[in-house]
Amino acid sequence: MKSLLKFITCGSVDDGKTTLIGHMLFEAKLIFADQAKSLELDSKAGSREGRIDYSFLLDGLIAEREQGITIDVAYRYFTTEKRSFIVADTPGHEEYTRNMAVGASFADLAVLLVDASKGVITQTKRHARICALMGIKHIVLAVNKMDLVDYDQERYEHIKQDFEELVSNLDLESVRVIPVSATEGDNIIKKSQNTLWYKEKALLPYLESIEVKQKVKRDKFLMPVQRVSRPNHTFRGFQGQVEAGTIHVGDEIFVLPSHEKAKVKSILVSGKEENSAVYGQPVTIQLDHEVDVSRGDVLTISKELKVADMLTATVLWMDDKELVEGQNYLIKVGTKTLPCMVVTIKNQININNGLKTPVDKGIKNEMIECEIALSESIVFDRFENNEAMGGLILIDRVSNMTSACGIIEQSVNRSNNVIWQETDVTREIRATQKGQIPLTLWFTGLSGSGKSTLANEVEKRLVARGFHTMLLDGDNLRHGLNKDLGFKETDRTENVRRMAEVSKLINEAGLISMVSLISPFKKDRDDAREILGDSYIEIYVNTPLKECEKRDPKGLYKKARSGEISKFTGISSVYEPPEKPHIQIDTSKYTLEEATDLVMKQVLEYLS
Amino acid sequence: MSKLTHLDQLEAEAIYIIREVAAECENPVMLYSIGKDSSVMLHLAIKAFYPEKPPFPFMHVNTTWKFKEMIEFRDQVAKKHGITMIEQINEEGIKQGINPFDYGASYTDIMKTQALKQGLDKYGFTAAFGGARRDEEKSRAKERIFSFRNKNHAWDPKNQRPEMWKLYNTSINKGESIRVFPLSNWTEKDIWQYIKRENIEIVPLYFAKERPVVEREGNIIMVDDDRMKLASGEKVEMKKIRFRTLGCYPLTGGVESEADTLDEIIEETLSAISSERTSRVIDHEAKGSMERRKREGYF
């Protein structure tokens, strides 16, 4: 069986990528007769000077043929006597960089073209860097259009030197520089008579012979779970592809991130029962006992994999929309897709020299180093150790666009209080689910005015009508959340602030909140209104002080009068009445039922 | 690097893709056209989930002009594997008497593209597997494996989602869908070699046999039933022919051949001087015709 080489052609626009591949296929007699005939016909109609335009073989989209450019990757399949090839011909325009990256993610080798008359330019450097980012270890620089510089060796050497300097800080295993002419056919299939000074192989023979086997950095079994299969009660199999190492029936494995252990009971390799499976095979694995495994988990024997909920990554930003800190995306790593947030944008990597510059946003086609916080811990490896566990994509949650692709560098400890904020289900969604408008009914008034009694009755009525509610009583919260607070003015202010914040959370949960709190100062109530926004409905229970003191349900007025309690509202501390409460009620004028009726009538208006 | 053979790698890639769709997409369906590529895709789906049955139904868009042998084969296969096979026909087109002889390109649109869209909408499928390969045609060569379609099933070739490594993005909004091509990286030769290696059953029309044919505009068309009207000067002859691709019999040209075993077919494929699509009458219409149809929702 012949080996397979997957490669791409890349480089700047008009450097002749498409023509190079077209010529290679044509000369090597690797296209069908009908395609060759159609090529000749197309060329007569469309090309410069009626010569065969080899690019017509690959530019398959109408827009591409009209504009004479490559927009998206084209895949071609061909076989020579020595090797099978899949070539992805990628676009050179900066605008279509992401399509070039698609091709690069797929390939083992890149044929990067430069125009001999122009030399190494920014786009050449960008493509070289993207190739390295996406994991390509072998680059051939094809110095094209040698015919335009009279096959000048000096020109070639000059470009070669520039290029070798460029790639010296990239992690590559082989670099080869070949002088070619895609239109004339020099050094494509066989050595050209025009470049006798060039002693190495021509392009195709070089591609036929180069060894691209990657060094195995991870040799212990690992398999990300794609799917759990349970067709019946007796079978529970975990489907996935082996991404490293070998596994045998009877081996002990563990599940990440849970670390639960189990033994392999059976292995199906593409549907057939086998004793073992190796890297690259699609398998279904049964374990000897029930363990909790779901999609996105990893079965492994490797202790080198990492589990973390925050990581640094280098990404190629591909979206027209800018990347800014605090933005939410879906991230996919291995077979795990989950919400994430780009919390810190650290550096932009300079396309020309690889140097890092601190930035606070990412723009299309830039390479950006950033920190990503995940909604839960995931299993991963550094990309350079294992492609399958170290590559990532970010998906925009509104447009569903693949906004970025990148590689994981390392995990980060969550030191700077970054807390994941789940934003998928919003306040509106929760409220809609409950069919209500989440308001805060803020009962303010003197001690003994009947706030709590009234709030309690209103809540009962609301629940009876099918509303979802929560009651926060100022006195009761002083036993727990607010037990560190006294009755000083500053403590009272803090007390009100906390009640407002808690009530806001309750509203965010979609619930109607009732707060019963003296809240005597106008400024504090204004702060609460600020925190709660439009949800804040002020209910002033304006029962006269005389009546309140008469009721004195907790005996507090008595203590205040005797001086046992200081700073008691109405006696030794002021109550500032609300100027424009939403609802007002004097409980001394009505029975409890009447008062409740009156308040309910108005509350229901706000709730509809 | 893997020690697997080229065919093993292609098989692994296709199974991975099929499983990703089953795991991530809400309501997938596998399009089944009865041809050799569909036979390979069905075989891979069975392997991907064994001993479980494929967790999605299959759908055949029937123009009602398929070869008789294809329909028989389809029903046998569905029965043998115990899978759900939905047959989708554009009944409105039948009522209007749309046929391949009198309606040309609009026949393909109405009986294939429209029927397909009707079927996908009717069942609310969010992902549909197709057996298309990139080596078939130039616009196919440009298409992603997970190919996004808007609410009108249209493809936007100038704005495809990036597709990196094996990290397929299956996110869509309501009403949108994805076409998925697990055989994207297979060539015609790979298909035949895999059919041989796995001993996959295919419709007998692929093997050379004496069949009743007429010559029409340079194509050898088989007279499969009496709906085929003969033009003056045309006469039915018996010729030993086989088909490289299968579709609607009046639109599918056969090739004269002696190849009646898989080995001979593979031999013939390797030395073929024309691409397989030359036997599909519809592809000759105009440059870019495939892309136009795909933009309108064709597979």
Tab-separated table of C-alpha atoms in Angstrom, chain A residues 1-2 4 32-35 38 42 56-65 67 70-75 77 79 84 86 98-99 101-102 105-106 108 134 212-214 226-227 229-231 235 239-241 243 268 270-271 278-284 295 318 330 332-335 337 383 387 391-393 395 398-402 405-407, chain B residues 1-13 15-17 19-20 22-24 46-53 55 134-139 141-144 148 155 157-173 176 184-190 193 244 269 272-278 287-289 291-292 295:
chain	number	residue	atom	x	y	z
A	1	MET	CA	0.000	0.000	0.000
A	2	LYS	CA	1.342	3.407	-0.981
A	4	LEU	CA	-0.406	9.101	1.759
A	32	PHE	CA	-9.077	12.717	-16.829
A	33	ALA	CA	-9.338	13.334	-20.546
A	34	ASP	CA	-12.659	15.133	-20.251
A	35	GLN	CA	-11.190	17.481	-17.651
A	38	SER	CA	-12.604	21.195	-20.760
A	42	ASP	CA	-11.931	27.180	-20.868
A	56	PHE	CA	-9.030	26.581	-14.159
A	57	LEU	CA	-8.544	22.990	-13.047
A	58	LEU	CA	-9.069	23.946	-9.429
A	59	ASP	CA	-10.925	27.220	-9.150
A	60	GLY	CA	-14.331	25.564	-9.081
A	61	LEU	CA	-16.540	28.353	-7.827
A	62	ILE	CA	-18.257	30.712	-10.204
A	63	ALA	CA	-17.014	33.759	-8.276
A	64	GLU	CA	-13.465	32.436	-8.430
A	65	ARG	CA	-13.534	32.007	-12.178
A	67	GLN	CA	-12.587	37.195	-10.455
A	70	THR	CA	-9.028	31.484	-5.262
A	71	ILE	CA	-11.541	32.115	-2.476
A	72	ASP	CA	-11.727	28.800	-0.708
A	73	VAL	CA	-9.705	25.635	-0.343
A	74	ALA	CA	-9.952	23.092	-3.158
A	75	TYR	CA	-9.034	19.501	-2.465
A	77	TYR	CA	-6.639	13.679	-5.039
A	79	THR	CA	-1.664	9.112	-7.116
A	84	SER	CA	-0.955	8.953	-2.946
A	86	ILE	CA	-4.292	14.900	-1.190
A	98	ARG	CA	-9.173	31.598	7.568
A	99	ASN	CA	-9.729	29.369	4.538
A	101	ALA	CA	-5.890	27.948	7.888
A	102	VAL	CA	-8.569	25.321	7.185
A	105	SER	CA	-5.060	22.222	9.837
A	106	PHE	CA	-5.480	19.261	7.513
A	108	ASP	CA	1.383	17.357	7.019
A	134	MET	CA	-1.634	24.570	12.950
A	212	VAL	CA	6.682	13.163	7.350
A	213	LYS	CA	6.165	10.688	10.157
A	214	GLN	CA	5.760	12.722	13.293
A	226	GLN	CA	-17.669	10.672	21.292
A	227	ARG	CA	-20.826	8.875	22.258
A	229	SER	CA	-24.032	3.543	23.136
A	230	ARG	CA	-26.624	1.552	25.050
A	231	PRO	CA	-28.808	-0.367	22.628
A	235	PHE	CA	-24.506	-3.469	26.375
A	239	GLN	CA	-17.466	5.097	21.132
A	240	GLY	CA	-14.500	7.128	19.998
A	241	GLN	CA	-11.233	7.149	18.116
A	243	GLU	CA	-5.838	9.241	19.743
A	268	LEU	CA	-14.969	-3.430	18.912
A	270	SER	CA	-14.961	-0.543	13.421
A	271	GLY	CA	-17.703	-2.905	14.438
A	278	VAL	CA	-4.202	1.067	18.130
A	279	TYR	CA	-3.822	4.775	17.456
A	280	GLY	CA	-6.168	5.996	14.743
A	281	GLN	CA	-8.783	3.256	14.958
A	282	PRO	CA	-12.466	3.867	15.611
A	283	VAL	CA	-13.498	1.747	18.596
A	284	THR	CA	-16.337	0.898	20.939
A	295	ARG	CA	-19.392	12.479	25.896
A	318	MET	CA	-11.172	34.620	12.158
A	330	LEU	CA	-18.599	27.878	23.081
A	332	LYS	CA	-14.654	22.691	21.535
A	333	VAL	CA	-11.663	20.619	22.631
A	334	GLY	CA	-11.539	16.941	21.663
A	335	THR	CA	-15.166	15.844	21.851
A	337	THR	CA	-18.158	21.442	23.750
A	383	PHE	CA	-1.118	20.893	21.274
A	387	GLU	CA	-3.152	17.456	18.347
A	391	GLY	CA	-6.546	22.033	19.406
A	392	LEU	CA	-9.545	24.243	20.034
A	393	ILE	CA	-12.195	26.247	18.253
A	395	ILE	CA	-17.917	29.302	18.391
A	398	VAL	CA	-25.274	34.141	18.380
A	399	SER	CA	-24.007	33.753	14.818
A	400	ASN	CA	-22.695	30.180	15.395
A	401	MET	CA	-19.636	31.209	13.403
A	402	THR	CA	-16.336	29.455	14.104
A	405	CYS	CA	-9.112	28.260	16.058
A	406	GLY	CA	-6.097	27.775	18.210
A	407	ILE	CA	-3.863	25.659	20.310
B	1	MET	CA	1.632	8.936	12.332
B	2	SER	CA	-0.698	6.038	12.128
B	3	LYS	CA	0.175	2.591	10.891
B	4	LEU	CA	-3.248	2.267	9.326
B	5	THR	CA	-3.606	1.869	5.577
B	6	HIS	CA	-5.057	4.633	3.464
B	7	LEU	CA	-8.456	2.872	3.364
B	8	ASP	CA	-8.356	2.346	7.143
B	9	GLN	CA	-7.723	6.048	7.607
B	10	LEU	CA	-10.591	6.989	5.324
B	11	GLU	CA	-12.853	4.556	7.175
B	12	ALA	CA	-11.825	5.968	10.569
B	13	GLU	CA	-12.424	9.531	9.406
B	15	ILE	CA	-16.912	6.816	11.224
B	16	TYR	CA	-15.686	9.702	13.369
B	17	ILE	CA	-17.812	12.139	11.358
B	19	ARG	CA	-20.591	9.545	15.262
B	20	GLU	CA	-20.072	13.293	15.796
B	22	ALA	CA	-25.198	11.326	15.998
B	23	ALA	CA	-23.819	12.796	19.232
B	24	GLU	CA	-24.210	16.508	18.548
B	46	ILE	CA	-23.698	0.153	10.507
B	47	LYS	CA	-20.061	-0.295	11.570
B	48	ALA	CA	-19.941	2.979	13.496
B	49	PHE	CA	-22.693	1.990	15.886
B	50	TYR	CA	-22.625	-1.815	15.964
B	51	PRO	CA	-24.184	-3.594	17.882
B	52	GLU	CA	-26.564	-0.644	18.100
B	53	LYS	CA	-28.538	0.163	14.954
B	55	PRO	CA	-29.595	6.038	15.630
B	134	ARG	CA	-14.766	16.035	-3.413
B	135	ASP	CA	-13.171	14.330	-6.392
B	136	GLU	CA	-16.500	14.231	-8.256
B	137	GLU	CA	-16.779	17.824	-9.360
B	138	LYS	CA	-15.018	21.168	-8.942
B	139	SER	CA	-17.548	22.892	-6.678
B	141	ALA	CA	-13.953	19.993	-4.163
B	142	LYS	CA	-14.494	23.302	-2.405
B	143	GLU	CA	-17.137	22.192	0.057
B	144	ARG	CA	-16.639	21.573	3.771
B	148	PHE	CA	-24.009	24.771	6.520
B	155	TRP	CA	-25.341	27.009	0.356
B	157	PRO	CA	-19.889	29.057	-1.104
B	158	LYS	CA	-18.222	32.417	-0.506
B	159	ASN	CA	-18.815	32.346	3.224
B	160	GLN	CA	-18.194	28.816	4.487
B	161	ARG	CA	-17.417	28.206	8.136
B	162	PRO	CA	-13.797	27.390	8.852
B	163	GLU	CA	-13.327	23.679	9.582
B	164	MET	CA	-10.271	22.862	11.686
B	165	TRP	CA	-8.801	19.460	12.444
B	166	LYS	CA	-11.621	17.198	13.610
B	167	LEU	CA	-13.321	19.998	15.567
B	168	TYR	CA	-16.578	20.129	13.617
B	169	ASN	CA	-18.913	23.012	14.482
B	170	THR	CA	-22.478	21.687	14.519
B	171	SER	CA	-24.143	24.796	16.003
B	172	ILE	CA	-27.178	26.042	14.089
B	173	ASN	CA	-30.209	28.203	14.718
B	176	GLU	CA	-31.126	25.974	9.596
B	184	SER	CA	-15.516	13.868	1.175
B	185	ASN	CA	-11.932	12.626	0.967
B	186	TRP	CA	-12.635	9.331	-0.838
B	187	THR	CA	-11.923	8.918	-4.531
B	188	GLU	CA	-13.844	6.699	-6.942
B	189	LYS	CA	-10.994	4.213	-6.707
B	190	ASP	CA	-11.115	4.193	-2.908
B	193	GLN	CA	-11.414	-0.916	-3.325
B	244	ARG	CA	-20.323	4.037	-13.370
B	269	THR	CA	-11.591	2.590	-13.085
B	272	ALA	CA	-10.325	5.286	-17.149
B	273	ILE	CA	-9.606	8.296	-19.284
B	274	SER	CA	-12.870	10.086	-18.455
B	275	SER	CA	-14.183	11.138	-15.060
B	276	GLU	CA	-17.274	9.338	-13.831
B	277	ARG	CA	-19.472	12.401	-14.114
B	278	THR	CA	-19.312	12.276	-17.913
B	287	LYS	CA	-20.102	25.489	-16.275
B	288	GLY	CA	-20.996	26.010	-12.640
B	289	SER	CA	-24.334	24.200	-12.988
B	291	GLU	CA	-22.737	25.015	-7.837
B	292	ARG	CA	-25.950	26.755	-8.901
B	295	ARG	CA	-26.972	26.989	-3.858
